[in-house]
Amino acid sequence: MERVVAGKFGGHRIPGSGVQRTGPLRGDAIIPDPRFHIECKYRQAFSFHRTFKDEEVKAKQLGRVLLLVTKQAGDIGELVTLRLDEFLSLVEVQR
């Protein structure tokens, strides 16, 4: 997954980034756009992905892109989740 994500940003994967112990923290991919720090997480399941898929069906019926906005109790600020390809189509990324 890291290689695919890095490629979509015009960059490359950093092998072994998860076990990196010294030097600057670089994330899972080096990309030409300095605004982004890429960290990839792959799991068997994420609980909010089910919510995202359910709501995405509704958004598509309306011809819209889903932005799933979540906030955990006690946290400051909200998080936005959307599909990577949708993000790339909405934001001009330096390649």
PDB file of N, CA, C and O in Angstrom, residues 5-79:
ATOM      1  N   VAL A   5       0.557   4.460  -2.636  1.00  0.00           N
ATOM      2  CA  VAL A   5       0.262   5.817  -2.159  1.00  0.00           C
ATOM      3  C   VAL A   5       1.377   6.775  -2.576  1.00  0.00           C
ATOM      4  O   VAL A   5       1.116   7.853  -3.103  1.00  0.00           O
ATOM      5  N   ALA A   6       2.618   6.383  -2.346  1.00  0.00           N
ATOM      6  CA  ALA A   6       3.752   7.242  -2.722  1.00  0.00           C
ATOM      7  C   ALA A   6       3.718   7.546  -4.213  1.00  0.00           C
ATOM      8  O   ALA A   6       3.932   8.684  -4.630  1.00  0.00           O
ATOM      9  N   GLY A   7       3.433   6.534  -5.030  1.00  0.00           N
ATOM     10  CA  GLY A   7       3.373   6.724  -6.477  1.00  0.00           C
ATOM     11  C   GLY A   7       2.299   7.709  -6.897  1.00  0.00           C
ATOM     12  O   GLY A   7       2.495   8.494  -7.825  1.00  0.00           O
ATOM     13  N   LYS A   8       1.161   7.702  -6.205  1.00  0.00           N
ATOM     14  CA  LYS A   8       0.083   8.633  -6.547  1.00  0.00           C
ATOM     15  C   LYS A   8       0.470  10.081  -6.263  1.00  0.00           C
ATOM     16  O   LYS A   8      -0.091  11.001  -6.839  1.00  0.00           O
ATOM     17  N   PHE A   9       1.442  10.281  -5.362  1.00  0.00           N
ATOM     18  CA  PHE A   9       1.946  11.618  -5.054  1.00  0.00           C
ATOM     19  C   PHE A   9       3.221  11.933  -5.836  1.00  0.00           C
ATOM     20  O   PHE A   9       3.846  12.964  -5.614  1.00  0.00           O
ATOM     21  N   GLY A  10       3.625  11.021  -6.726  1.00  0.00           N
ATOM     22  CA  GLY A  10       4.842  11.236  -7.497  1.00  0.00           C
ATOM     23  C   GLY A  10       6.109  11.015  -6.699  1.00  0.00           C
ATOM     24  O   GLY A  10       7.164  11.543  -7.029  1.00  0.00           O
ATOM     25  N   GLY A  11       6.030  10.231  -5.644  1.00  0.00           N
ATOM     26  CA  GLY A  11       7.191   9.983  -4.785  1.00  0.00           C
ATOM     27  C   GLY A  11       7.547   8.514  -4.714  1.00  0.00           C
ATOM     28  O   GLY A  11       7.209   7.737  -5.597  1.00  0.00           O
ATOM     29  N   HIS A  12       8.218   8.154  -3.627  1.00  0.00           N
ATOM     30  CA  HIS A  12       8.595   6.762  -3.440  1.00  0.00           C
ATOM     31  C   HIS A  12       8.494   6.379  -1.970  1.00  0.00           C
ATOM     32  O   HIS A  12       8.534   7.222  -1.078  1.00  0.00           O
ATOM     33  N   ARG A  13       8.346   5.083  -1.758  1.00  0.00           N
ATOM     34  CA  ARG A  13       8.201   4.500  -0.423  1.00  0.00           C
ATOM     35  C   ARG A  13       9.539   4.527   0.308  1.00  0.00           C
ATOM     36  O   ARG A  13      10.589   4.392  -0.294  1.00  0.00           O
ATOM     37  N   ILE A  14       9.476   4.672   1.635  1.00  0.00           N
ATOM     38  CA  ILE A  14      10.666   4.567   2.471  1.00  0.00           C
ATOM     39  C   ILE A  14      10.644   3.189   3.121  1.00  0.00           C
ATOM     40  O   ILE A  14       9.835   2.941   4.017  1.00  0.00           O
ATOM     41  N   PRO A  15      11.495   2.270   2.660  1.00  0.00           N
ATOM     42  CA  PRO A  15      11.515   0.927   3.263  1.00  0.00           C
ATOM     43  C   PRO A  15      11.886   0.989   4.741  1.00  0.00           C
ATOM     44  O   PRO A  15      12.782   1.736   5.133  1.00  0.00           O
ATOM     45  N   GLY A  16      11.170   0.242   5.561  1.00  0.00           N
ATOM     46  CA  GLY A  16      11.489   0.161   6.981  1.00  0.00           C
ATOM     47  C   GLY A  16      11.202   1.411   7.782  1.00  0.00           C
ATOM     48  O   GLY A  16      11.718   1.567   8.884  1.00  0.00           O
ATOM     49  N   SER A  17      10.363   2.300   7.273  1.00  0.00           N
ATOM     50  CA  SER A  17      10.107   3.559   7.992  1.00  0.00           C
ATOM     51  C   SER A  17       9.468   3.317   9.351  1.00  0.00           C
ATOM     52  O   SER A  17       9.641   4.109  10.266  1.00  0.00           O
ATOM     53  N   GLY A  18       8.731   2.228   9.479  1.00  0.00           N
ATOM     54  CA  GLY A  18       8.075   1.930  10.750  1.00  0.00           C
ATOM     55  C   GLY A  18       9.035   1.566  11.867  1.00  0.00           C
ATOM     56  O   GLY A  18       8.680   1.621  13.033  1.00  0.00           O
ATOM     57  N   VAL A  19      10.259   1.191  11.527  1.00  0.00           N
ATOM     58  CA  VAL A  19      11.249   0.826  12.542  1.00  0.00           C
ATOM     59  C   VAL A  19      12.370   1.847  12.622  1.00  0.00           C
ATOM     60  O   VAL A  19      13.383   1.630  13.257  1.00  0.00           O
ATOM     61  N   GLN A  20      12.178   2.980  11.978  1.00  0.00           N
ATOM     62  CA  GLN A  20      13.182   4.041  11.952  1.00  0.00           C
ATOM     63  C   GLN A  20      13.469   4.505  13.382  1.00  0.00           C
ATOM     64  O   GLN A  20      12.568   4.838  14.123  1.00  0.00           O
ATOM     65  N   ARG A  21      14.734   4.550  13.752  1.00  0.00           N
ATOM     66  CA  ARG A  21      15.093   4.908  15.118  1.00  0.00           C
ATOM     67  C   ARG A  21      15.898   6.206  15.219  1.00  0.00           C
ATOM     68  O   ARG A  21      15.925   6.841  16.248  1.00  0.00           O
ATOM     69  N   THR A  22      16.612   6.584  14.173  1.00  0.00           N
ATOM     70  CA  THR A  22      17.436   7.785  14.236  1.00  0.00           C
ATOM     71  C   THR A  22      17.127   8.690  13.060  1.00  0.00           C
ATOM     72  O   THR A  22      16.518   8.272  12.090  1.00  0.00           O
ATOM     73  N   GLY A  23      17.576   9.914  13.136  1.00  0.00           N
ATOM     74  CA  GLY A  23      17.376  10.860  12.044  1.00  0.00           C
ATOM     75  C   GLY A  23      15.998  11.482  12.087  1.00  0.00           C
ATOM     76  O   GLY A  23      15.185  11.184  12.952  1.00  0.00           O
ATOM     77  N   PRO A  24      15.723  12.378  11.138  1.00  0.00           N
ATOM     78  CA  PRO A  24      14.420  13.055  11.112  1.00  0.00           C
ATOM     79  C   PRO A  24      13.295  12.083  10.779  1.00  0.00           C
ATOM     80  O   PRO A  24      13.494  11.137  10.020  1.00  0.00           O
ATOM     81  N   LEU A  25      12.160  12.310  11.368  1.00  0.00           N
ATOM     82  CA  LEU A  25      10.992  11.484  11.046  1.00  0.00           C
ATOM     83  C   LEU A  25      10.537  11.839   9.647  1.00  0.00           C
ATOM     84  O   LEU A  25      10.320  13.006   9.337  1.00  0.00           O
ATOM     85  N   ARG A  26      10.375  10.823   8.786  1.00  0.00           N
ATOM     86  CA  ARG A  26      10.072  11.095   7.385  1.00  0.00           C
ATOM     87  C   ARG A  26       8.752  10.511   6.927  1.00  0.00           C
ATOM     88  O   ARG A  26       8.366  10.702   5.801  1.00  0.00           O
ATOM     89  N   GLY A  27       8.071   9.779   7.749  1.00  0.00           N
ATOM     90  CA  GLY A  27       6.827   9.161   7.297  1.00  0.00           C
ATOM     91  C   GLY A  27       7.102   7.930   6.453  1.00  0.00           C
ATOM     92  O   GLY A  27       8.208   7.413   6.411  1.00  0.00           O
ATOM     93  N   ASP A  28       6.078   7.471   5.737  1.00  0.00           N
ATOM     94  CA  ASP A  28       6.173   6.253   4.938  1.00  0.00           C
ATOM     95  C   ASP A  28       6.534   6.504   3.486  1.00  0.00           C
ATOM     96  O   ASP A  28       6.757   5.569   2.738  1.00  0.00           O
ATOM     97  N   ALA A  29       6.560   7.767   3.064  1.00  0.00           N
ATOM     98  CA  ALA A  29       6.843   8.077   1.665  1.00  0.00           C
ATOM     99  C   ALA A  29       7.539   9.424   1.563  1.00  0.00           C
ATOM    100  O   ALA A  29       7.270  10.332   2.348  1.00  0.00           O
ATOM    101  N   ILE A  30       8.430   9.530   0.606  1.00  0.00           N
ATOM    102  CA  ILE A  30       9.033  10.813   0.268  1.00  0.00           C
ATOM    103  C   ILE A  30       8.349  11.276  -1.007  1.00  0.00           C
ATOM    104  O   ILE A  30       8.333  10.551  -2.013  1.00  0.00           O
ATOM    105  N   ILE A  31       7.766  12.463  -0.955  1.00  0.00           N
ATOM    106  CA  ILE A  31       7.059  13.006  -2.111  1.00  0.00           C
ATOM    107  C   ILE A  31       7.606  14.398  -2.401  1.00  0.00           C
ATOM    108  O   ILE A  31       8.152  15.056  -1.518  1.00  0.00           O
ATOM    109  N   PRO A  32       7.456  14.864  -3.638  1.00  0.00           N
ATOM    110  CA  PRO A  32       7.973  16.182  -4.001  1.00  0.00           C
ATOM    111  C   PRO A  32       7.286  17.348  -3.287  1.00  0.00           C
ATOM    112  O   PRO A  32       7.873  18.409  -3.138  1.00  0.00           O
ATOM    113  N   ASP A  33       6.047  17.185  -2.843  1.00  0.00           N
ATOM    114  CA  ASP A  33       5.294  18.274  -2.225  1.00  0.00           C
ATOM    115  C   ASP A  33       5.629  18.348  -0.735  1.00  0.00           C
ATOM    116  O   ASP A  33       5.261  17.464   0.032  1.00  0.00           O
ATOM    117  N   PRO A  34       6.314  19.419  -0.299  1.00  0.00           N
ATOM    118  CA  PRO A  34       6.754  19.513   1.097  1.00  0.00           C
ATOM    119  C   PRO A  34       5.629  19.805   2.102  1.00  0.00           C
ATOM    120  O   PRO A  34       5.860  19.757   3.304  1.00  0.00           O
ATOM    121  N   ARG A  35       4.421  20.050   1.616  1.00  0.00           N
ATOM    122  CA  ARG A  35       3.313  20.355   2.531  1.00  0.00           C
ATOM    123  C   ARG A  35       2.772  19.127   3.236  1.00  0.00           C
ATOM    124  O   ARG A  35       2.091  19.245   4.259  1.00  0.00           O
ATOM    125  N   PHE A  36       3.063  17.940   2.705  1.00  0.00           N
ATOM    126  CA  PHE A  36       2.428  16.728   3.224  1.00  0.00           C
ATOM    127  C   PHE A  36       3.425  15.777   3.859  1.00  0.00           C
ATOM    128  O   PHE A  36       4.527  15.580   3.362  1.00  0.00           O
ATOM    129  N   HIS A  37       3.009  15.179   4.956  1.00  0.00           N
ATOM    130  CA  HIS A  37       3.739  14.110   5.641  1.00  0.00           C
ATOM    131  C   HIS A  37       2.859  12.879   5.502  1.00  0.00           C
ATOM    132  O   HIS A  37       1.734  12.859   6.020  1.00  0.00           O
ATOM    133  N   ILE A  38       3.322  11.879   4.787  1.00  0.00           N
ATOM    134  CA  ILE A  38       2.508  10.701   4.491  1.00  0.00           C
ATOM    135  C   ILE A  38       2.786   9.595   5.505  1.00  0.00           C
ATOM    136  O   ILE A  38       3.924   9.154   5.657  1.00  0.00           O
ATOM    137  N   GLU A  39       1.753   9.144   6.164  1.00  0.00           N
ATOM    138  CA  GLU A  39       1.834   8.011   7.089  1.00  0.00           C
ATOM    139  C   GLU A  39       0.725   7.048   6.694  1.00  0.00           C
ATOM    140  O   GLU A  39      -0.446   7.425   6.656  1.00  0.00           O
ATOM    141  N   CYS A  40       1.076   5.829   6.371  1.00  0.00           N
ATOM    142  CA  CYS A  40       0.111   4.823   5.921  1.00  0.00           C
ATOM    143  C   CYS A  40      -0.166   3.828   7.038  1.00  0.00           C
ATOM    144  O   CYS A  40       0.761   3.358   7.691  1.00  0.00           O
ATOM    145  N   LYS A  41      -1.414   3.495   7.231  1.00  0.00           N
ATOM    146  CA  LYS A  41      -1.814   2.493   8.212  1.00  0.00           C
ATOM    147  C   LYS A  41      -2.700   1.469   7.516  1.00  0.00           C
ATOM    148  O   LYS A  41      -3.736   1.820   6.951  1.00  0.00           O
ATOM    149  N   TYR A  42      -2.282   0.219   7.551  1.00  0.00           N
ATOM    150  CA  TYR A  42      -3.062  -0.872   6.949  1.00  0.00           C
ATOM    151  C   TYR A  42      -3.481  -1.811   8.070  1.00  0.00           C
ATOM    152  O   TYR A  42      -2.640  -2.281   8.837  1.00  0.00           O
ATOM    153  N   ARG A  43      -4.764  -2.052   8.184  1.00  0.00           N
ATOM    154  CA  ARG A  43      -5.305  -2.945   9.208  1.00  0.00           C
ATOM    155  C   ARG A  43      -6.360  -3.834   8.568  1.00  0.00           C
ATOM    156  O   ARG A  43      -6.915  -3.519   7.523  1.00  0.00           O
ATOM    157  N   GLN A  44      -6.666  -4.915   9.244  1.00  0.00           N
ATOM    158  CA  GLN A  44      -7.735  -5.801   8.786  1.00  0.00           C
ATOM    159  C   GLN A  44      -9.051  -5.034   8.726  1.00  0.00           C
ATOM    160  O   GLN A  44      -9.846  -5.212   7.816  1.00  0.00           O
ATOM    161  N   ALA A  45      -9.270  -4.163   9.713  1.00  0.00           N
ATOM    162  CA  ALA A  45     -10.509  -3.370   9.740  1.00  0.00           C
ATOM    163  C   ALA A  45     -10.296  -2.101  10.552  1.00  0.00           C
ATOM    164  O   ALA A  45      -9.563  -2.106  11.540  1.00  0.00           O
ATOM    165  N   PHE A  46     -10.931  -1.029  10.118  1.00  0.00           N
ATOM    166  CA  PHE A  46     -11.045   0.213  10.877  1.00  0.00           C
ATOM    167  C   PHE A  46     -12.539   0.419  11.082  1.00  0.00           C
ATOM    168  O   PHE A  46     -13.314   0.365  10.112  1.00  0.00           O
ATOM    169  N   SER A  47     -12.973   0.704  12.287  1.00  0.00           N
ATOM    170  CA  SER A  47     -14.414   0.785  12.552  1.00  0.00           C
ATOM    171  C   SER A  47     -15.106   1.874  11.735  1.00  0.00           C
ATOM    172  O   SER A  47     -16.228   1.683  11.272  1.00  0.00           O
ATOM    173  N   PHE A  48     -14.439   3.001  11.499  1.00  0.00           N
ATOM    174  CA  PHE A  48     -15.118   4.090  10.786  1.00  0.00           C
ATOM    175  C   PHE A  48     -15.202   3.840   9.282  1.00  0.00           C
ATOM    176  O   PHE A  48     -15.935   4.529   8.587  1.00  0.00           O
ATOM    177  N   HIS A  49     -14.479   2.855   8.757  1.00  0.00           N
ATOM    178  CA  HIS A  49     -14.588   2.557   7.327  1.00  0.00           C
ATOM    179  C   HIS A  49     -15.992   2.063   6.966  1.00  0.00           C
ATOM    180  O   HIS A  49     -16.479   2.346   5.875  1.00  0.00           O
ATOM    181  N   ARG A  50     -16.630   1.333   7.858  1.00  0.00           N
ATOM    182  CA  ARG A  50     -18.008   0.886   7.607  1.00  0.00           C
ATOM    183  C   ARG A  50     -18.926   2.102   7.496  1.00  0.00           C
ATOM    184  O   ARG A  50     -19.767   2.199   6.606  1.00  0.00           O
ATOM    185  N   THR A  51     -18.759   3.049   8.412  1.00  0.00           N
ATOM    186  CA  THR A  51     -19.555   4.281   8.368  1.00  0.00           C
ATOM    187  C   THR A  51     -19.289   5.020   7.071  1.00  0.00           C
ATOM    188  O   THR A  51     -20.221   5.500   6.413  1.00  0.00           O
ATOM    189  N   PHE A  52     -18.011   5.114   6.691  1.00  0.00           N
ATOM    190  CA  PHE A  52     -17.654   5.807   5.460  1.00  0.00           C
ATOM    191  C   PHE A  52     -18.343   5.164   4.259  1.00  0.00           C
ATOM    192  O   PHE A  52     -18.956   5.859   3.438  1.00  0.00           O
ATOM    193  N   LYS A  53     -18.273   3.861   4.146  1.00  0.00           N
ATOM    194  CA  LYS A  53     -18.875   3.157   3.001  1.00  0.00           C
ATOM    195  C   LYS A  53     -20.389   3.363   2.953  1.00  0.00           C
ATOM    196  O   LYS A  53     -20.958   3.578   1.878  1.00  0.00           O
ATOM    197  N   ASP A  54     -21.034   3.304   4.112  1.00  0.00           N
ATOM    198  CA  ASP A  54     -22.490   3.510   4.163  1.00  0.00           C
ATOM    199  C   ASP A  54     -22.867   4.923   3.719  1.00  0.00           C
ATOM    200  O   ASP A  54     -23.795   5.112   2.924  1.00  0.00           O
ATOM    201  N   GLU A  55     -22.139   5.918   4.202  1.00  0.00           N
ATOM    202  CA  GLU A  55     -22.438   7.308   3.859  1.00  0.00           C
ATOM    203  C   GLU A  55     -22.029   7.644   2.424  1.00  0.00           C
ATOM    204  O   GLU A  55     -22.637   8.496   1.786  1.00  0.00           O
ATOM    205  N   GLU A  56     -21.003   6.958   1.930  1.00  0.00           N
ATOM    206  CA  GLU A  56     -20.555   7.206   0.561  1.00  0.00           C
ATOM    207  C   GLU A  56     -21.625   6.825  -0.454  1.00  0.00           C
ATOM    208  O   GLU A  56     -21.788   7.498  -1.477  1.00  0.00           O
ATOM    209  N   VAL A  57     -22.371   5.779  -0.173  1.00  0.00           N
ATOM    210  CA  VAL A  57     -23.476   5.385  -1.055  1.00  0.00           C
ATOM    211  C   VAL A  57     -24.471   6.534  -1.181  1.00  0.00           C
ATOM    212  O   VAL A  57     -24.901   6.883  -2.282  1.00  0.00           O
ATOM    213  N   LYS A  58     -24.791   7.159  -0.058  1.00  0.00           N
ATOM    214  CA  LYS A  58     -25.742   8.284  -0.067  1.00  0.00           C
ATOM    215  C   LYS A  58     -25.178   9.476  -0.843  1.00  0.00           C
ATOM    216  O   LYS A  58     -25.888  10.108  -1.623  1.00  0.00           O
ATOM    217  N   ALA A  59     -23.900   9.774  -0.627  1.00  0.00           N
ATOM    218  CA  ALA A  59     -23.269  10.907  -1.317  1.00  0.00           C
ATOM    219  C   ALA A  59     -23.250  10.683  -2.826  1.00  0.00           C
ATOM    220  O   ALA A  59     -23.531  11.601  -3.599  1.00  0.00           O
ATOM    221  N   LYS A  60     -22.923   9.458  -3.243  1.00  0.00           N
ATOM    222  CA  LYS A  60     -22.876   9.154  -4.678  1.00  0.00           C
ATOM    223  C   LYS A  60     -24.244   9.295  -5.326  1.00  0.00           C
ATOM    224  O   LYS A  60     -24.339   9.717  -6.472  1.00  0.00           O
ATOM    225  N   GLN A  61     -25.309   8.936  -4.597  1.00  0.00           N
ATOM    226  CA  GLN A  61     -26.664   9.088  -5.133  1.00  0.00           C
ATOM    227  C   GLN A  61     -26.983  10.558  -5.409  1.00  0.00           C
ATOM    228  O   GLN A  61     -27.787  10.873  -6.272  1.00  0.00           O
ATOM    229  N   LEU A  62     -26.315  11.445  -4.678  1.00  0.00           N
ATOM    230  CA  LEU A  62     -26.507  12.885  -4.864  1.00  0.00           C
ATOM    231  C   LEU A  62     -25.465  13.488  -5.798  1.00  0.00           C
ATOM    232  O   LEU A  62     -25.464  14.685  -6.042  1.00  0.00           O
ATOM    233  N   GLY A  63     -24.541  12.649  -6.298  1.00  0.00           N
ATOM    234  CA  GLY A  63     -23.494  13.131  -7.186  1.00  0.00           C
ATOM    235  C   GLY A  63     -22.436  13.952  -6.468  1.00  0.00           C
ATOM    236  O   GLY A  63     -21.839  14.857  -7.046  1.00  0.00           O
ATOM    237  N   ARG A  64     -22.192  13.620  -5.204  1.00  0.00           N
ATOM    238  CA  ARG A  64     -21.254  14.396  -4.397  1.00  0.00           C
ATOM    239  C   ARG A  64     -20.111  13.530  -3.877  1.00  0.00           C
ATOM    240  O   ARG A  64     -20.210  12.314  -3.826  1.00  0.00           O
ATOM    241  N   VAL A  65     -19.038  14.197  -3.461  1.00  0.00           N
ATOM    242  CA  VAL A  65     -17.889  13.541  -2.836  1.00  0.00           C
ATOM    243  C   VAL A  65     -18.128  13.540  -1.333  1.00  0.00           C
ATOM    244  O   VAL A  65     -18.460  14.578  -0.750  1.00  0.00           O
ATOM    245  N   LEU A  66     -17.950  12.389  -0.706  1.00  0.00           N
ATOM    246  CA  LEU A  66     -18.146  12.301   0.738  1.00  0.00           C
ATOM    247  C   LEU A  66     -16.916  12.791   1.494  1.00  0.00           C
ATOM    248  O   LEU A  66     -15.793  12.377   1.214  1.00  0.00           O
ATOM    249  N   LEU A  67     -17.140  13.685   2.439  1.00  0.00           N
ATOM    250  CA  LEU A  67     -16.151  14.065   3.438  1.00  0.00           C
ATOM    251  C   LEU A  67     -16.711  13.583   4.772  1.00  0.00           C
ATOM    252  O   LEU A  67     -17.699  14.120   5.258  1.00  0.00           O
ATOM    253  N   LEU A  68     -16.104  12.557   5.342  1.00  0.00           N
ATOM    254  CA  LEU A  68     -16.536  12.062   6.643  1.00  0.00           C
ATOM    255  C   LEU A  68     -15.771  12.842   7.700  1.00  0.00           C
ATOM    256  O   LEU A  68     -14.545  12.757   7.783  1.00  0.00           O
ATOM    257  N   VAL A  69     -16.479  13.651   8.480  1.00  0.00           N
ATOM    258  CA  VAL A  69     -15.866  14.475   9.517  1.00  0.00           C
ATOM    259  C   VAL A  69     -16.146  13.807  10.859  1.00  0.00           C
ATOM    260  O   VAL A  69     -17.301  13.545  11.203  1.00  0.00           O
ATOM    261  N   THR A  70     -15.072  13.518  11.597  1.00  0.00           N
ATOM    262  CA  THR A  70     -15.207  12.847  12.888  1.00  0.00           C
ATOM    263  C   THR A  70     -14.464  13.625  13.962  1.00  0.00           C
ATOM    264  O   THR A  70     -13.527  14.363  13.688  1.00  0.00           O
ATOM    265  N   LYS A  71     -14.930  13.426  15.198  1.00  0.00           N
ATOM    266  CA  LYS A  71     -14.262  14.013  16.354  1.00  0.00           C
ATOM    267  C   LYS A  71     -14.447  13.070  17.530  1.00  0.00           C
ATOM    268  O   LYS A  71     -15.564  12.617  17.789  1.00  0.00           O
ATOM    269  N   GLN A  72     -13.371  12.787  18.187  1.00  0.00           N
ATOM    270  CA  GLN A  72     -13.409  11.942  19.372  1.00  0.00           C
ATOM    271  C   GLN A  72     -13.639  12.830  20.594  1.00  0.00           C
ATOM    272  O   GLN A  72     -13.055  13.917  20.684  1.00  0.00           O
ATOM    273  N   ALA A  73     -14.472  12.383  21.526  1.00  0.00           N
ATOM    274  CA  ALA A  73     -14.756  13.166  22.730  1.00  0.00           C
ATOM    275  C   ALA A  73     -13.454  13.546  23.428  1.00  0.00           C
ATOM    276  O   ALA A  73     -12.556  12.720  23.597  1.00  0.00           O
ATOM    277  N   GLY A  74     -13.348  14.807  23.782  1.00  0.00           N
ATOM    278  CA  GLY A  74     -12.167  15.284  24.489  1.00  0.00           C
ATOM    279  C   GLY A  74     -11.049  15.777  23.596  1.00  0.00           C
ATOM    280  O   GLY A  74     -10.116  16.424  24.065  1.00  0.00           O
ATOM    281  N   ASP A  75     -11.105  15.477  22.307  1.00  0.00           N
ATOM    282  CA  ASP A  75     -10.073  15.942  21.377  1.00  0.00           C
ATOM    283  C   ASP A  75     -10.375  17.361  20.918  1.00  0.00           C
ATOM    284  O   ASP A  75     -11.524  17.797  20.903  1.00  0.00           O
ATOM    285  N   ILE A  76      -9.329  18.054  20.516  1.00  0.00           N
ATOM    286  CA  ILE A  76      -9.483  19.385  19.938  1.00  0.00           C
ATOM    287  C   ILE A  76      -9.420  19.245  18.427  1.00  0.00           C
ATOM    288  O   ILE A  76      -8.484  18.651  17.899  1.00  0.00           O
ATOM    289  N   GLY A  77     -10.405  19.756  17.744  1.00  0.00           N
ATOM    290  CA  GLY A  77     -10.419  19.696  16.287  1.00  0.00           C
ATOM    291  C   GLY A  77     -11.053  18.430  15.746  1.00  0.00           C
ATOM    292  O   GLY A  77     -11.261  17.454  16.463  1.00  0.00           O
ATOM    293  N   GLU A  78     -11.368  18.495  14.475  1.00  0.00           N
ATOM    294  CA  GLU A  78     -12.030  17.391  13.780  1.00  0.00           C
ATOM    295  C   GLU A  78     -11.075  16.794  12.746  1.00  0.00           C
ATOM    296  O   GLU A  78     -10.121  17.437  12.333  1.00  0.00           O
ATOM    297  N   LEU A  79     -11.375  15.589  12.320  1.00  0.00           N
ATOM    298  CA  LEU A  79     -10.638  14.922  11.250  1.00  0.00           C
ATOM    299  C   LEU A  79     -11.549  14.760  10.045  1.00  0.00           C
ATOM    300  O   LEU A  79     -12.747  14.531  10.195  1.00  0.00           O
TER     301      LEU A  79
END
